């Protein structure tokens, strides 16, 4: 679906994307996981034609992002990191505005499509309220609705759940899964470990403009060891990784201090690879 080769981007002297290679397959939910400043938004903005790359090649559905940009615009939908709504307008009015941008001219067809979208993102009841009055989750759902209007094949979501309560975040995951089950390929960025782990079929871990690992969450965790023993030593907290609970237990038996045994997560993978935490 997407093939990225040696993509780079600079802002002056600063290298935001330092030569990444990535393939995203049709039908997957793919996550770009990394801390603030890793280069996730810059990458998404290049893929969605909002920013120009410095070098490298990007193909979406076989089309080159520079040569075939008009074709690509029809194939993709984008939900940016920051609010892209007109909050003085109702949900429905925002959708009408978006429909005009996509030159959906037939009035009846447009109204029908907008009603379908409102149903899909569960905003039918509140369609005619000013979007300013919506909760954070509802605003995010409206932005998704706007991105889906022209029936794209692939959706980009930049930090889709940032700032949402855990419960609302889970509802957003359900919506993303529902779109994916309906055939949508999804690329999302996140700095939430759990989101990458629970929602994504494959995850690319990004740090300082580079992709340092790509795999399923399960495989990434297996590489560091599935089970973690955390215990206090004189120089601080120590993490030790094991392939299974038995090995972890026999290690714990030999310790003098108290220890916690838990499943490894993607944060552990990130720390092993970079020596720092995703969210510090
Ligand atoms: N418009 C810009 N001008 C200058 N530097 C930028 C701009 N956008 C991003 N950067 C820099 O590029 C790097 C990557 O940023 P970004 O892609 O936003 O990261 P992320 O989305 O992973 O938090 C950061 O160091 C950031 O400060
Ligand atoms: Mg970002």
PDB file of C-alpha atoms in Angstrom, residues 34-268:
ATOM      1  CA  UNK A  34       7.940   7.345  19.345  1.00  0.00           C
ATOM      2  CA  UNK A  35       8.514  10.224  21.746  1.00  0.00           C
ATOM      3  CA  UNK A  36       7.805  13.865  21.023  1.00  0.00           C
ATOM      4  CA  UNK A  37      10.148  15.167  18.363  1.00  0.00           C
ATOM      5  CA  UNK A  38      10.858  11.712  16.904  1.00  0.00           C
ATOM      6  CA  UNK A  39       9.701  12.806  13.438  1.00  0.00           C
ATOM      7  CA  UNK A  40       6.288  11.121  13.316  1.00  0.00           C
ATOM      8  CA  UNK A  41       4.245  14.157  12.289  1.00  0.00           C
ATOM      9  CA  UNK A  42       6.850  15.220   9.757  1.00  0.00           C
ATOM     10  CA  UNK A  43       6.694  11.744   8.182  1.00  0.00           C
ATOM     11  CA  UNK A  44       2.886  11.761   8.070  1.00  0.00           C
ATOM     12  CA  UNK A  45       2.815  15.273   6.624  1.00  0.00           C
ATOM     13  CA  UNK A  46       5.101  14.168   3.791  1.00  0.00           C
ATOM     14  CA  UNK A  47       3.021  11.057   3.095  1.00  0.00           C
ATOM     15  CA  UNK A  48      -0.158  13.131   3.017  1.00  0.00           C
ATOM     16  CA  UNK A  49       1.283  15.795   0.687  1.00  0.00           C
ATOM     17  CA  UNK A  50       1.218  18.559   3.304  1.00  0.00           C
ATOM     18  CA  UNK A  51       4.986  18.888   3.366  1.00  0.00           C
ATOM     19  CA  UNK A  52       7.751  18.291   0.829  1.00  0.00           C
ATOM     20  CA  UNK A  53      10.463  15.697   1.371  1.00  0.00           C
ATOM     21  CA  UNK A  54      14.115  16.502   0.902  1.00  0.00           C
ATOM     22  CA  UNK A  55      15.030  13.191  -0.688  1.00  0.00           C
ATOM     23  CA  UNK A  56      13.976   9.589  -1.040  1.00  0.00           C
ATOM     24  CA  UNK A  57      10.934   8.013  -2.642  1.00  0.00           C
ATOM     25  CA  UNK A  58       7.362   7.430  -1.469  1.00  0.00           C
ATOM     26  CA  UNK A  59       4.762   5.420  -3.357  1.00  0.00           C
ATOM     27  CA  UNK A  60       1.158   5.021  -2.275  1.00  0.00           C
ATOM     28  CA  UNK A  61      -0.814   2.342  -4.142  1.00  0.00           C
ATOM     29  CA  UNK A  62       1.989   2.420  -6.705  1.00  0.00           C
ATOM     30  CA  UNK A  63       1.634   6.179  -7.283  1.00  0.00           C
ATOM     31  CA  UNK A  64       4.554   8.504  -6.696  1.00  0.00           C
ATOM     32  CA  UNK A  65       3.753  11.251  -4.149  1.00  0.00           C
ATOM     33  CA  UNK A  66       5.258  13.948  -6.314  1.00  0.00           C
ATOM     34  CA  UNK A  67       4.272  12.852  -9.807  1.00  0.00           C
ATOM     35  CA  UNK A  68       0.775  11.569  -9.004  1.00  0.00           C
ATOM     36  CA  UNK A  69      -0.302  13.820  -6.153  1.00  0.00           C
ATOM     37  CA  UNK A  70      -3.811  14.435  -7.544  1.00  0.00           C
ATOM     38  CA  UNK A  71      -4.516  10.704  -7.720  1.00  0.00           C
ATOM     39  CA  UNK A  72      -3.129  10.180  -4.212  1.00  0.00           C
ATOM     40  CA  UNK A  73      -5.369  12.893  -2.759  1.00  0.00           C
ATOM     41  CA  UNK A  74      -8.380  10.807  -3.791  1.00  0.00           C
ATOM     42  CA  UNK A  75      -6.959   7.674  -2.196  1.00  0.00           C
ATOM     43  CA  UNK A  76      -6.089   9.009   1.244  1.00  0.00           C
ATOM     44  CA  UNK A  77      -7.846  10.609   4.194  1.00  0.00           C
ATOM     45  CA  UNK A  78      -6.014  12.589   6.866  1.00  0.00           C
ATOM     46  CA  UNK A  79      -6.834  13.373  10.492  1.00  0.00           C
ATOM     47  CA  UNK A  80      -4.206  15.874  11.651  1.00  0.00           C
ATOM     48  CA  UNK A  81      -2.737  16.122  15.138  1.00  0.00           C
ATOM     49  CA  UNK A  82      -4.340  19.508  15.802  1.00  0.00           C
ATOM     50  CA  UNK A  83      -7.998  20.490  15.500  1.00  0.00           C
ATOM     51  CA  UNK A  84      -9.003  21.125  11.917  1.00  0.00           C
ATOM     52  CA  UNK A  85     -12.646  21.980  12.582  1.00  0.00           C
ATOM     53  CA  UNK A  86     -14.463  25.254  12.285  1.00  0.00           C
ATOM     54  CA  UNK A  87     -15.873  25.338  15.782  1.00  0.00           C
ATOM     55  CA  UNK A  88     -18.395  28.047  14.903  1.00  0.00           C
ATOM     56  CA  UNK A  89     -20.066  25.597  12.550  1.00  0.00           C
ATOM     57  CA  UNK A  90     -22.165  22.545  13.375  1.00  0.00           C
ATOM     58  CA  UNK A  91     -20.876  19.050  12.753  1.00  0.00           C
ATOM     59  CA  UNK A  92     -23.027  18.792   9.647  1.00  0.00           C
ATOM     60  CA  UNK A  93     -21.814  22.168   8.330  1.00  0.00           C
ATOM     61  CA  UNK A  94     -18.214  21.101   8.755  1.00  0.00           C
ATOM     62  CA  UNK A  95     -18.972  17.996   6.716  1.00  0.00           C
ATOM     63  CA  UNK A  96     -20.690  20.047   3.987  1.00  0.00           C
ATOM     64  CA  UNK A  97     -17.654  22.303   3.777  1.00  0.00           C
ATOM     65  CA  UNK A  98     -15.400  19.272   3.444  1.00  0.00           C
ATOM     66  CA  UNK A  99     -17.698  17.768   0.790  1.00  0.00           C
ATOM     67  CA  UNK A 100     -17.358  20.948  -1.271  1.00  0.00           C
ATOM     68  CA  UNK A 101     -13.571  20.710  -1.034  1.00  0.00           C
ATOM     69  CA  UNK A 102     -13.891  17.285  -2.612  1.00  0.00           C
ATOM     70  CA  UNK A 103     -16.245  18.663  -5.279  1.00  0.00           C
ATOM     71  CA  UNK A 104     -19.154  16.492  -4.219  1.00  0.00           C
ATOM     72  CA  UNK A 105     -21.698  18.527  -6.148  1.00  0.00           C
ATOM     73  CA  UNK A 106     -24.821  16.391  -6.373  1.00  0.00           C
ATOM     74  CA  UNK A 107     -26.845  17.675  -3.429  1.00  0.00           C
ATOM     75  CA  UNK A 108     -28.871  14.551  -2.744  1.00  0.00           C
ATOM     76  CA  UNK A 109     -25.822  12.290  -2.957  1.00  0.00           C
ATOM     77  CA  UNK A 110     -23.876  14.623  -0.693  1.00  0.00           C
ATOM     78  CA  UNK A 111     -26.617  14.723   1.933  1.00  0.00           C
ATOM     79  CA  UNK A 112     -26.912  10.979   1.898  1.00  0.00           C
ATOM     80  CA  UNK A 113     -23.165  10.528   2.282  1.00  0.00           C
ATOM     81  CA  UNK A 114     -23.061  13.022   5.162  1.00  0.00           C
ATOM     82  CA  UNK A 115     -25.866  11.188   6.958  1.00  0.00           C
ATOM     83  CA  UNK A 116     -24.010   7.896   6.485  1.00  0.00           C
ATOM     84  CA  UNK A 117     -20.863   9.437   7.946  1.00  0.00           C
ATOM     85  CA  UNK A 118     -22.723  10.934  10.905  1.00  0.00           C
ATOM     86  CA  UNK A 119     -24.155   7.498  11.672  1.00  0.00           C
ATOM     87  CA  UNK A 120     -20.762   5.865  11.330  1.00  0.00           C
ATOM     88  CA  UNK A 121     -19.024   8.233  13.748  1.00  0.00           C
ATOM     89  CA  UNK A 122     -22.083   8.263  16.053  1.00  0.00           C
ATOM     90  CA  UNK A 123     -22.819  11.953  15.805  1.00  0.00           C
ATOM     91  CA  UNK A 124     -26.298  11.858  14.233  1.00  0.00           C
ATOM     92  CA  UNK A 125     -27.959  13.122  17.416  1.00  0.00           C
ATOM     93  CA  UNK A 126     -25.610  16.067  17.740  1.00  0.00           C
ATOM     94  CA  UNK A 127     -25.140  16.860  14.022  1.00  0.00           C
ATOM     95  CA  UNK A 128     -26.819  20.242  14.235  1.00  0.00           C
ATOM     96  CA  UNK A 129     -25.100  21.478  17.395  1.00  0.00           C
ATOM     97  CA  UNK A 130     -22.131  23.817  17.098  1.00  0.00           C
ATOM     98  CA  UNK A 131     -18.988  21.666  17.175  1.00  0.00           C
ATOM     99  CA  UNK A 132     -17.568  23.999  19.831  1.00  0.00           C
ATOM    100  CA  UNK A 133     -19.972  22.301  22.250  1.00  0.00           C
ATOM    101  CA  UNK A 134     -18.699  18.812  21.448  1.00  0.00           C
ATOM    102  CA  UNK A 135     -16.533  16.839  23.874  1.00  0.00           C
ATOM    103  CA  UNK A 136     -12.927  16.084  22.889  1.00  0.00           C
ATOM    104  CA  UNK A 137     -13.920  12.608  21.715  1.00  0.00           C
ATOM    105  CA  UNK A 138     -16.789  13.944  19.599  1.00  0.00           C
ATOM    106  CA  UNK A 139     -14.548  16.550  17.945  1.00  0.00           C
ATOM    107  CA  UNK A 140     -12.065  13.819  17.101  1.00  0.00           C
ATOM    108  CA  UNK A 141     -14.861  11.652  15.660  1.00  0.00           C
ATOM    109  CA  UNK A 142     -16.074  14.545  13.526  1.00  0.00           C
ATOM    110  CA  UNK A 143     -12.536  15.023  12.179  1.00  0.00           C
ATOM    111  CA  UNK A 144     -12.472  11.326  11.291  1.00  0.00           C
ATOM    112  CA  UNK A 145     -15.844  11.693   9.575  1.00  0.00           C
ATOM    113  CA  UNK A 146     -14.479  14.591   7.521  1.00  0.00           C
ATOM    114  CA  UNK A 147     -11.487  12.491   6.495  1.00  0.00           C
ATOM    115  CA  UNK A 148     -13.745   9.599   5.394  1.00  0.00           C
ATOM    116  CA  UNK A 149     -16.188  11.608   3.312  1.00  0.00           C
ATOM    117  CA  UNK A 150     -14.617  10.895  -0.078  1.00  0.00           C
ATOM    118  CA  UNK A 151     -14.235   7.144   0.666  1.00  0.00           C
ATOM    119  CA  UNK A 152     -10.450   6.938   0.860  1.00  0.00           C
ATOM    120  CA  UNK A 153      -8.632   3.598   0.745  1.00  0.00           C
ATOM    121  CA  UNK A 154      -6.153   4.599   3.392  1.00  0.00           C
ATOM    122  CA  UNK A 155      -6.457   6.734   6.507  1.00  0.00           C
ATOM    123  CA  UNK A 156      -3.702   8.629   8.348  1.00  0.00           C
ATOM    124  CA  UNK A 157      -4.318   9.515  11.989  1.00  0.00           C
ATOM    125  CA  UNK A 158      -1.746  11.693  13.756  1.00  0.00           C
ATOM    126  CA  UNK A 159      -1.979  11.069  17.523  1.00  0.00           C
ATOM    127  CA  UNK A 160      -5.691  10.186  17.347  1.00  0.00           C
ATOM    128  CA  UNK A 161      -6.245   9.882  21.085  1.00  0.00           C
ATOM    129  CA  UNK A 162      -3.938  12.505  22.571  1.00  0.00           C
ATOM    130  CA  UNK A 163      -5.643  14.285  25.445  1.00  0.00           C
ATOM    131  CA  UNK A 164      -8.606  11.890  25.611  1.00  0.00           C
ATOM    132  CA  UNK A 165      -9.693  10.089  28.793  1.00  0.00           C
ATOM    133  CA  UNK A 166      -8.789   6.384  28.923  1.00  0.00           C
ATOM    134  CA  UNK A 167     -12.411   5.361  28.423  1.00  0.00           C
ATOM    135  CA  UNK A 168     -12.875   7.682  25.424  1.00  0.00           C
ATOM    136  CA  UNK A 169      -9.548   6.467  24.061  1.00  0.00           C
ATOM    137  CA  UNK A 170     -10.851   2.899  24.063  1.00  0.00           C
ATOM    138  CA  UNK A 171     -13.960   3.970  22.172  1.00  0.00           C
ATOM    139  CA  UNK A 172     -11.700   5.615  19.622  1.00  0.00           C
ATOM    140  CA  UNK A 173      -9.785   2.343  19.262  1.00  0.00           C
ATOM    141  CA  UNK A 174     -13.089   0.566  18.597  1.00  0.00           C
ATOM    142  CA  UNK A 175     -13.919   3.086  15.876  1.00  0.00           C
ATOM    143  CA  UNK A 176     -10.485   2.646  14.271  1.00  0.00           C
ATOM    144  CA  UNK A 177     -10.936  -1.150  14.374  1.00  0.00           C
ATOM    145  CA  UNK A 178     -14.393  -0.811  12.830  1.00  0.00           C
ATOM    146  CA  UNK A 179     -12.968   1.210   9.925  1.00  0.00           C
ATOM    147  CA  UNK A 180     -10.173  -1.291   9.486  1.00  0.00           C
ATOM    148  CA  UNK A 181     -12.628  -4.202   9.447  1.00  0.00           C
ATOM    149  CA  UNK A 182     -14.523  -2.364   6.718  1.00  0.00           C
ATOM    150  CA  UNK A 183     -11.357  -2.572   4.601  1.00  0.00           C
ATOM    151  CA  UNK A 184      -9.471   0.614   5.478  1.00  0.00           C
ATOM    152  CA  UNK A 185      -5.687   0.558   5.751  1.00  0.00           C
ATOM    153  CA  UNK A 186      -4.697   2.731   8.719  1.00  0.00           C
ATOM    154  CA  UNK A 187      -1.431   4.438   9.603  1.00  0.00           C
ATOM    155  CA  UNK A 188      -1.431   6.131  12.983  1.00  0.00           C
ATOM    156  CA  UNK A 189       1.183   7.830  15.090  1.00  0.00           C
ATOM    157  CA  UNK A 190       1.253   7.627  18.850  1.00  0.00           C
ATOM    158  CA  UNK A 191       3.432   8.102  21.881  1.00  0.00           C
ATOM    159  CA  UNK A 192       1.146   5.846  23.918  1.00  0.00           C
ATOM    160  CA  UNK A 193       2.690   2.432  24.478  1.00  0.00           C
ATOM    161  CA  UNK A 194      -0.625   0.741  25.111  1.00  0.00           C
ATOM    162  CA  UNK A 195      -2.188   2.170  21.986  1.00  0.00           C
ATOM    163  CA  UNK A 196       0.576   0.777  19.779  1.00  0.00           C
ATOM    164  CA  UNK A 197       0.435  -2.540  21.604  1.00  0.00           C
ATOM    165  CA  UNK A 198      -3.341  -3.075  21.657  1.00  0.00           C
ATOM    166  CA  UNK A 199      -4.421  -1.509  18.408  1.00  0.00           C
ATOM    167  CA  UNK A 200      -1.663  -1.980  15.851  1.00  0.00           C
ATOM    168  CA  UNK A 201      -0.914  -5.090  13.836  1.00  0.00           C
ATOM    169  CA  UNK A 202       2.617  -3.858  13.245  1.00  0.00           C
ATOM    170  CA  UNK A 203       4.590  -1.086  14.897  1.00  0.00           C
ATOM    171  CA  UNK A 204       7.592   0.946  13.777  1.00  0.00           C
ATOM    172  CA  UNK A 205       9.543   2.401  16.678  1.00  0.00           C
ATOM    173  CA  UNK A 206      10.834   5.843  15.764  1.00  0.00           C
ATOM    174  CA  UNK A 207      13.474   7.869  17.566  1.00  0.00           C
ATOM    175  CA  UNK A 208      15.404  10.965  16.452  1.00  0.00           C
ATOM    176  CA  UNK A 209      14.247  10.734  12.855  1.00  0.00           C
ATOM    177  CA  UNK A 210      15.089   7.059  12.465  1.00  0.00           C
ATOM    178  CA  UNK A 211      13.117   3.845  12.529  1.00  0.00           C
ATOM    179  CA  UNK A 212      14.911   1.543  14.900  1.00  0.00           C
ATOM    180  CA  UNK A 213      12.619  -1.510  14.811  1.00  0.00           C
ATOM    181  CA  UNK A 214       9.557  -2.717  12.880  1.00  0.00           C
ATOM    182  CA  UNK A 215       7.476  -5.764  13.725  1.00  0.00           C
ATOM    183  CA  UNK A 216       4.306  -6.999  15.410  1.00  0.00           C
ATOM    184  CA  UNK A 217       4.082  -5.922  19.066  1.00  0.00           C
ATOM    185  CA  UNK A 218       4.448  -9.574  20.062  1.00  0.00           C
ATOM    186  CA  UNK A 219       7.660 -10.093  18.062  1.00  0.00           C
ATOM    187  CA  UNK A 220       9.173  -6.837  19.297  1.00  0.00           C
ATOM    188  CA  UNK A 221       8.583  -7.903  22.890  1.00  0.00           C
ATOM    189  CA  UNK A 222       9.935 -11.401  22.281  1.00  0.00           C
ATOM    190  CA  UNK A 223      13.183  -9.859  21.109  1.00  0.00           C
ATOM    191  CA  UNK A 224      13.849  -8.295  24.522  1.00  0.00           C
ATOM    192  CA  UNK A 225      12.330 -11.206  26.477  1.00  0.00           C
ATOM    193  CA  UNK A 226       8.705 -11.725  27.383  1.00  0.00           C
ATOM    194  CA  UNK A 227       8.994 -11.487  31.148  1.00  0.00           C
ATOM    195  CA  UNK A 228      10.643  -8.688  33.133  1.00  0.00           C
ATOM    196  CA  UNK A 229      12.002  -8.849  36.670  1.00  0.00           C
ATOM    197  CA  UNK A 230      12.307  -5.408  38.243  1.00  0.00           C
ATOM    198  CA  UNK A 231      14.290  -5.051  41.422  1.00  0.00           C
ATOM    199  CA  UNK A 232      16.211  -2.471  43.407  1.00  0.00           C
ATOM    200  CA  UNK A 233      19.994  -2.500  43.445  1.00  0.00           C
ATOM    201  CA  UNK A 234      22.370  -0.040  45.096  1.00  0.00           C
ATOM    202  CA  UNK A 235      22.580   2.034  41.898  1.00  0.00           C
ATOM    203  CA  UNK A 236      18.831   2.046  41.178  1.00  0.00           C
ATOM    204  CA  UNK A 237      16.098  -0.014  39.595  1.00  0.00           C
ATOM    205  CA  UNK A 238      17.338  -2.924  37.486  1.00  0.00           C
ATOM    206  CA  UNK A 239      15.324  -4.664  34.762  1.00  0.00           C
ATOM    207  CA  UNK A 240      16.183  -8.191  33.719  1.00  0.00           C
ATOM    208  CA  UNK A 241      14.498  -9.932  30.783  1.00  0.00           C
ATOM    209  CA  UNK A 242      13.590 -13.618  30.466  1.00  0.00           C
ATOM    210  CA  UNK A 243      11.926 -15.790  27.852  1.00  0.00           C
ATOM    211  CA  UNK A 244       9.456 -17.306  30.291  1.00  0.00           C
ATOM    212  CA  UNK A 245       8.087 -17.197  33.846  1.00  0.00           C
ATOM    213  CA  UNK A 246      10.110 -20.223  35.018  1.00  0.00           C
ATOM    214  CA  UNK A 247      13.422 -18.581  34.170  1.00  0.00           C
ATOM    215  CA  UNK A 248      12.244 -15.345  35.805  1.00  0.00           C
ATOM    216  CA  UNK A 249      11.173 -17.226  38.946  1.00  0.00           C
ATOM    217  CA  UNK A 250      14.518 -18.973  39.368  1.00  0.00           C
ATOM    218  CA  UNK A 251      16.292 -15.632  38.999  1.00  0.00           C
ATOM    219  CA  UNK A 252      14.006 -14.064  41.625  1.00  0.00           C
ATOM    220  CA  UNK A 253      14.718 -16.984  43.985  1.00  0.00           C
ATOM    221  CA  UNK A 254      18.395 -16.029  43.961  1.00  0.00           C
ATOM    222  CA  UNK A 255      17.790 -12.347  44.815  1.00  0.00           C
ATOM    223  CA  UNK A 256      18.144 -10.766  48.240  1.00  0.00           C
ATOM    224  CA  UNK A 257      15.834  -7.836  47.464  1.00  0.00           C
ATOM    225  CA  UNK A 258      12.117  -7.675  46.657  1.00  0.00           C
ATOM    226  CA  UNK A 259      11.317  -8.023  42.982  1.00  0.00           C
ATOM    227  CA  UNK A 260       8.343  -7.470  40.699  1.00  0.00           C
ATOM    228  CA  UNK A 261       7.659  -9.882  37.843  1.00  0.00           C
ATOM    229  CA  UNK A 262       5.608  -8.589  34.892  1.00  0.00           C
ATOM    230  CA  UNK A 263       5.021  -9.020  31.165  1.00  0.00           C
ATOM    231  CA  UNK A 264       7.360  -7.007  28.917  1.00  0.00           C
ATOM    232  CA  UNK A 265       5.797  -4.089  27.060  1.00  0.00           C
ATOM    233  CA  UNK A 266       6.828  -1.849  24.169  1.00  0.00           C
ATOM    234  CA  UNK A 267       8.281   0.678  26.614  1.00  0.00           C
ATOM    235  CA  UNK A 268      10.836  -1.974  27.608  1.00  0.00           C
TER     236      UNK A 268
END
